Amino acid sequence: GQNIDQPTEMTATEGAIVQINCTYQTSGFNGLFWYQQHAGEAPTFLSYNVLDGLEEKGRFSSFLSRSKGYSYLLLKELQMKDSASYLCAVRDSNYQLIWGAGTKLIIKP
Amino acid sequence: SAVISQKPSRDICQRGTSLTIQCQVDSQVTMMFWYRQQPGQSLTLIATANQGSEATYESGFVIDKFPISRPNLTFSTLTVSNMSPEDSSIYLCSVERPGGEINTGELFFGEGSRLTVL
């Protein structure tokens, strides 16, 4: 079956750095996505990786290793507004999106 | 980007009734997607709605329970029929980036409709 694993919850301190991991087992691979979802709001797109390596976008970076079925989202200079759930999703060979359950990130002052 | 208006934003429903959720997009899109998100769970795709054809349902979802309309390129509805408490969830409408290639994967979501079935 297809599966995406990410931690259920993480806690970090304002101003620090946090890494949210995502491992996947899917039927084929056509890209990995990270979305941010604040409580009670819709998910919003953060990043897309289809080739191995690091994609940097401001305070957020996303890394992909296709051979390891592994990605991480790196958040730097954490702000209180970064408290949210972070969803990892993989597009499989049928171009279907497989979603992880999300990682709830709690930022403490 | 796409602006998606979804309503109702929330509702409390009685067991056995049906509720229709509306989704309006500010631009023309080929496919519209209906998702369900239960607390602490993954987003689960219910169906893909294409204009001018029947919706394509994912495993575990059937047209009788979740009828979908797609009368034009900017609008769709999802009905949750004969509701039970197990249908309590957030229902989300989404579209791919308008004008983009189909395999970019960037999705825009409506605000969601939080349904509670008593």
mmCIF file of C-alpha atoms in Angstrom:
data_model
loop_
_atom_site.group_PDB
_atom_site.id
_atom_site.type_symbol
_atom_site.label_atom_id
_atom_site.label_comp_id
_atom_site.label_asym_id
_atom_site.label_seq_id
_atom_site.Cartn_x
_atom_site.Cartn_y
_atom_site.Cartn_z
ATOM 1 C CA GLY A 1 0.000 0.000 0.000
ATOM 2 C CA GLN A 2 0.936 3.645 -0.157
ATOM 3 C CA ASN A 3 2.040 5.369 2.981
ATOM 4 C CA ILE A 4 3.376 8.697 4.170
ATOM 5 C CA ASP A 5 4.779 9.091 7.667
ATOM 6 C CA GLN A 6 5.439 12.299 9.523
ATOM 7 C CA PRO A 7 5.573 13.075 13.231
ATOM 8 C CA THR A 8 2.265 13.898 14.811
ATOM 9 C CA GLU A 9 3.453 16.864 16.820
ATOM 10 C CA MET A 10 6.612 18.902 17.391
ATOM 11 C CA THR A 11 7.471 21.763 19.704
ATOM 12 C CA ALA A 12 10.078 24.440 19.076
ATOM 13 C CA THR A 13 11.123 27.808 20.463
ATOM 14 C CA GLU A 14 10.605 31.170 18.812
ATOM 15 C CA GLY A 15 13.709 32.178 16.883
ATOM 16 C CA ALA A 16 15.025 28.636 16.630
ATOM 17 C CA ILE A 17 15.181 26.159 13.725
ATOM 18 C CA VAL A 18 12.982 23.085 13.324
ATOM 19 C CA GLN A 19 13.094 20.212 10.841
ATOM 20 C CA ILE A 20 9.926 18.267 10.024
ATOM 21 C CA ASN A 21 10.594 14.903 8.429
ATOM 22 C CA CYS A 22 8.461 12.986 5.951
ATOM 23 C CA THR A 23 9.069 9.462 4.683
ATOM 24 C CA TYR A 24 7.022 7.923 1.930
ATOM 25 C CA GLN A 25 6.333 4.648 0.178
ATOM 26 C CA THR A 26 4.301 5.165 -2.963
ATOM 27 C CA SER A 27 3.635 3.601 -6.326
ATOM 28 C CA GLY A 28 5.970 5.777 -8.324
ATOM 29 C CA PHE A 29 6.922 9.356 -7.690
ATOM 30 C CA ASN A 30 6.021 12.579 -9.456
ATOM 31 C CA GLY A 31 6.833 15.190 -6.883
ATOM 32 C CA LEU A 32 6.555 15.946 -3.194
ATOM 33 C CA PHE A 33 4.699 18.887 -1.722
ATOM 34 C CA TRP A 34 4.545 20.650 1.603
ATOM 35 C CA TYR A 35 1.486 22.590 2.717
ATOM 36 C CA GLN A 36 0.869 24.723 5.780
ATOM 37 C CA GLN A 37 -2.491 24.658 7.517
ATOM 38 C CA HIS A 38 -3.366 26.985 10.361
ATOM 39 C CA ALA A 39 -6.091 25.815 12.711
ATOM 40 C CA GLY A 40 -9.517 26.324 11.181
ATOM 41 C CA GLU A 41 -8.091 27.427 7.843
ATOM 42 C CA ALA A 42 -7.444 25.901 4.448
ATOM 43 C CA PRO A 43 -4.055 24.384 3.565
ATOM 44 C CA THR A 44 -1.726 26.678 1.630
ATOM 45 C CA PHE A 45 1.076 25.580 -0.675
ATOM 46 C CA LEU A 46 4.640 25.947 0.639
ATOM 47 C CA SER A 47 7.016 23.999 -1.586
ATOM 48 C CA TYR A 48 7.464 21.436 -4.330
ATOM 49 C CA ASN A 49 10.392 19.050 -4.869
ATOM 50 C CA VAL A 50 10.722 16.692 -7.782
ATOM 51 C CA LEU A 51 14.524 16.388 -7.995
ATOM 52 C CA ASP A 52 16.920 15.482 -5.198
ATOM 53 C CA GLY A 53 18.320 18.335 -3.216
ATOM 54 C CA LEU A 54 17.375 21.410 -1.305
ATOM 55 C CA GLU A 55 14.889 24.055 -2.394
ATOM 56 C CA GLU A 56 15.131 27.283 -0.437
ATOM 57 C CA LYS A 57 12.368 29.831 -0.195
ATOM 58 C CA GLY A 58 13.008 32.499 2.400
ATOM 59 C CA ARG A 59 12.846 31.085 5.917
ATOM 60 C CA PHE A 60 11.529 27.773 4.606
ATOM 61 C CA SER A 61 13.553 25.089 2.818
ATOM 62 C CA SER A 62 12.533 21.660 1.618
ATOM 63 C CA PHE A 63 14.831 18.731 0.919
ATOM 64 C CA LEU A 64 14.220 15.567 -1.073
ATOM 65 C CA SER A 65 16.029 12.248 -1.406
ATOM 66 C CA ARG A 66 14.131 10.025 -3.823
ATOM 67 C CA SER A 67 16.387 7.025 -3.230
ATOM 68 C CA LYS A 68 15.585 7.148 0.489
ATOM 69 C CA GLY A 69 11.940 8.088 0.107
ATOM 70 C CA TYR A 70 12.614 11.002 2.417
ATOM 71 C CA SER A 71 11.966 14.697 2.646
ATOM 72 C CA TYR A 72 12.192 17.358 5.278
ATOM 73 C CA LEU A 73 10.871 20.853 5.718
ATOM 74 C CA LEU A 74 13.249 23.204 7.488
ATOM 75 C CA LEU A 75 11.884 26.310 9.160
ATOM 76 C CA LYS A 76 14.378 28.937 10.312
ATOM 77 C CA GLU A 77 13.997 31.946 12.608
ATOM 78 C CA LEU A 78 10.733 30.571 13.891
ATOM 79 C CA GLN A 79 7.926 33.003 14.538
ATOM 80 C CA MET A 80 4.789 32.482 16.578
ATOM 81 C CA LYS A 81 2.750 32.634 13.378
ATOM 82 C CA ASP A 82 4.514 29.475 12.198
ATOM 83 C CA SER A 83 2.412 27.506 14.664
ATOM 84 C CA ALA A 84 0.369 25.349 12.304
ATOM 85 C CA SER A 85 0.088 21.880 10.864
ATOM 86 C CA TYR A 86 2.472 20.972 8.055
ATOM 87 C CA LEU A 87 1.235 18.453 5.523
ATOM 88 C CA CYS A 88 3.484 16.344 3.327
ATOM 89 C CA ALA A 89 1.974 15.005 0.092
ATOM 90 C CA VAL A 90 3.402 12.848 -2.692
ATOM 91 C CA ARG A 91 2.125 12.546 -6.252
ATOM 92 C CA ASP A 92 2.319 8.944 -7.381
ATOM 93 C CA SER A 93 2.722 7.429 -10.827
ATOM 94 C CA ASN A 94 -0.997 7.929 -11.506
ATOM 95 C CA TYR A 95 -0.678 11.612 -10.587
ATOM 96 C CA GLN A 96 -2.755 10.994 -7.478
ATOM 97 C CA LEU A 97 -1.822 12.974 -4.379
ATOM 98 C CA ILE A 98 -1.149 10.877 -1.294
ATOM 99 C CA TRP A 99 -1.335 12.929 1.884
ATOM 100 C CA GLY A 100 0.363 12.528 5.226
ATOM 101 C CA ALA A 101 -1.637 13.131 8.393
ATOM 102 C CA GLY A 102 0.261 16.328 9.085
ATOM 103 C CA THR A 103 2.651 17.497 11.787
ATOM 104 C CA LYS A 104 1.306 19.954 14.323
ATOM 105 C CA LEU A 105 4.060 22.446 15.123
ATOM 106 C CA ILE A 106 3.806 24.343 18.390
ATOM 107 C CA ILE A 107 6.004 27.397 18.809
ATOM 108 C CA LYS A 108 6.757 28.562 22.344
ATOM 109 C CA PRO A 109 8.055 32.017 23.267
ATOM 110 C CA SER B 1 -3.481 32.301 -7.534
ATOM 111 C CA ALA B 2 -7.110 31.252 -7.297
ATOM 112 C CA VAL B 3 -9.720 32.553 -4.901
ATOM 113 C CA ILE B 4 -12.171 29.880 -3.826
ATOM 114 C CA SER B 5 -15.373 30.665 -1.981
ATOM 115 C CA GLN B 6 -16.924 27.771 -0.169
ATOM 116 C CA LYS B 7 -20.159 27.693 1.785
ATOM 117 C CA PRO B 8 -21.482 26.971 4.261
ATOM 118 C CA SER B 9 -18.402 27.435 6.415
ATOM 119 C CA ARG B 10 -19.965 25.297 9.101
ATOM 120 C CA ASP B 11 -23.244 23.630 9.895
ATOM 121 C CA ILE B 12 -24.855 21.378 12.434
ATOM 122 C CA CYS B 13 -27.050 18.761 10.826
ATOM 123 C CA GLN B 14 -29.470 16.139 11.959
ATOM 124 C CA ARG B 15 -28.932 12.471 11.249
ATOM 125 C CA GLY B 16 -30.639 11.370 8.040
ATOM 126 C CA THR B 17 -30.666 14.774 6.377
ATOM 127 C CA SER B 18 -28.607 15.954 3.415
ATOM 128 C CA LEU B 19 -26.495 19.046 2.970
ATOM 129 C CA THR B 20 -25.105 20.636 -0.181
ATOM 130 C CA ILE B 21 -21.768 22.437 -0.109
ATOM 131 C CA GLN B 22 -21.044 25.010 -2.789
ATOM 132 C CA CYS B 23 -17.668 25.931 -4.232
ATOM 133 C CA GLN B 24 -17.095 28.972 -6.450
ATOM 134 C CA VAL B 25 -13.747 29.731 -8.111
ATOM 135 C CA ASP B 26 -12.781 33.137 -9.470
ATOM 136 C CA SER B 27 -11.320 31.666 -12.665
ATOM 137 C CA GLN B 28 -12.095 28.817 -15.033
ATOM 138 C CA VAL B 29 -10.554 25.498 -14.077
ATOM 139 C CA THR B 30 -10.722 22.090 -15.680
ATOM 140 C CA MET B 31 -10.840 19.947 -12.570
ATOM 141 C CA MET B 32 -12.188 20.594 -9.120
ATOM 142 C CA PHE B 33 -11.403 18.280 -6.235
ATOM 143 C CA TRP B 34 -13.470 17.485 -3.170
ATOM 144 C CA TYR B 35 -11.607 16.390 -0.052
ATOM 145 C CA ARG B 36 -12.583 15.301 3.418
ATOM 146 C CA GLN B 37 -10.407 15.991 6.447
ATOM 147 C CA GLN B 38 -11.278 14.348 9.728
ATOM 148 C CA PRO B 39 -9.599 15.545 12.935
ATOM 149 C CA GLY B 40 -5.987 14.450 13.093
ATOM 150 C CA GLN B 41 -6.248 12.614 9.797
ATOM 151 C CA SER B 42 -4.932 12.962 6.273
ATOM 152 C CA LEU B 43 -6.759 14.793 3.569
ATOM 153 C CA THR B 44 -8.816 12.171 1.752
ATOM 154 C CA LEU B 45 -9.889 12.734 -1.822
ATOM 155 C CA ILE B 46 -13.591 12.043 -2.308
ATOM 156 C CA ALA B 47 -13.895 12.739 -6.021
ATOM 157 C CA THR B 48 -12.713 14.785 -8.966
ATOM 158 C CA ALA B 49 -15.318 16.891 -10.727
ATOM 159 C CA ASN B 50 -14.919 17.686 -14.410
ATOM 160 C CA GLN B 51 -17.242 20.030 -16.251
ATOM 161 C CA GLY B 52 -19.563 18.212 -18.616
ATOM 162 C CA SER B 53 -18.954 14.729 -17.323
ATOM 163 C CA GLU B 54 -19.675 12.624 -14.269
ATOM 164 C CA ALA B 55 -17.398 12.972 -11.308
ATOM 165 C CA THR B 56 -14.727 10.364 -10.712
ATOM 166 C CA TYR B 57 -15.002 8.864 -7.237
ATOM 167 C CA GLU B 58 -12.204 7.398 -5.152
ATOM 168 C CA SER B 59 -12.373 4.019 -3.523
ATOM 169 C CA GLY B 60 -14.781 4.072 -0.605
ATOM 170 C CA PHE B 61 -16.910 6.918 -1.941
ATOM 171 C CA VAL B 62 -20.028 6.508 -4.065
ATOM 172 C CA ILE B 63 -22.224 8.841 -6.048
ATOM 173 C CA ASP B 64 -25.375 8.002 -4.086
ATOM 174 C CA LYS B 65 -23.763 9.185 -0.867
ATOM 175 C CA PHE B 66 -21.790 12.121 -2.304
ATOM 176 C CA PRO B 67 -23.498 13.396 -5.460
ATOM 177 C CA ILE B 68 -21.520 16.111 -7.209
ATOM 178 C CA SER B 69 -22.551 18.703 -9.751
ATOM 179 C CA ARG B 70 -20.244 20.645 -12.078
ATOM 180 C CA PRO B 71 -22.441 22.835 -14.240
ATOM 181 C CA ASN B 72 -19.642 25.128 -15.468
ATOM 182 C CA LEU B 73 -15.913 25.783 -15.214
ATOM 183 C CA THR B 74 -16.119 27.917 -12.070
ATOM 184 C CA PHE B 75 -18.626 26.147 -9.853
ATOM 185 C CA SER B 76 -19.279 22.800 -8.196
ATOM 186 C CA THR B 77 -21.412 21.358 -5.430
ATOM 187 C CA LEU B 78 -20.962 18.358 -3.176
ATOM 188 C CA THR B 79 -23.943 16.890 -1.372
ATOM 189 C CA VAL B 80 -23.510 14.734 1.704
ATOM 190 C CA SER B 81 -26.602 12.537 1.697
ATOM 191 C CA ASN B 82 -28.408 10.744 4.492
ATOM 192 C CA MET B 83 -25.866 11.951 7.003
ATOM 193 C CA SER B 84 -24.708 10.055 10.043
ATOM 194 C CA PRO B 85 -22.357 11.160 12.840
ATOM 195 C CA GLU B 86 -19.518 9.424 10.969
ATOM 196 C CA ASP B 87 -19.873 12.088 8.263
ATOM 197 C CA SER B 88 -18.862 14.800 10.723
ATOM 198 C CA SER B 89 -15.773 16.263 9.118
ATOM 199 C CA ILE B 90 -14.324 19.200 7.242
ATOM 200 C CA TYR B 91 -15.061 19.113 3.521
ATOM 201 C CA LEU B 92 -12.682 21.027 1.284
ATOM 202 C CA CYS B 93 -12.948 22.097 -2.310
ATOM 203 C CA SER B 94 -9.704 22.572 -4.221
ATOM 204 C CA VAL B 95 -8.359 23.385 -7.679
ATOM 205 C CA GLU B 96 -4.988 23.199 -9.346
ATOM 206 C CA ARG B 97 -3.251 26.441 -10.226
ATOM 207 C CA PRO B 98 -5.268 27.895 -13.120
ATOM 208 C CA GLY B 99 -3.374 28.021 -16.362
ATOM 209 C CA GLY B 100 -0.614 25.834 -15.023
ATOM 210 C CA GLU B 101 0.462 22.471 -16.241
ATOM 211 C CA ILE B 102 -1.574 19.634 -14.858
ATOM 212 C CA ASN B 103 1.338 18.072 -13.030
ATOM 213 C CA THR B 104 2.525 21.046 -10.987
ATOM 214 C CA GLY B 105 0.530 19.821 -8.028
ATOM 215 C CA GLU B 106 0.007 23.241 -6.528
ATOM 216 C CA LEU B 107 -3.474 23.191 -5.080
ATOM 217 C CA PHE B 108 -5.604 26.038 -3.848
ATOM 218 C CA PHE B 109 -8.220 25.213 -1.239
ATOM 219 C CA GLY B 110 -11.465 26.717 -0.163
ATOM 220 C CA GLU B 111 -11.874 27.627 3.479
ATOM 221 C CA GLY B 112 -13.642 24.348 4.144
ATOM 222 C CA SER B 113 -17.063 23.394 5.413
ATOM 223 C CA ARG B 114 -17.110 21.979 8.924
ATOM 224 C CA LEU B 115 -20.072 19.663 9.309
ATOM 225 C CA THR B 116 -21.255 18.271 12.614
ATOM 226 C CA VAL B 117 -23.917 15.564 12.428
ATOM 227 C CA LEU B 118 -25.912 14.912 15.563
#
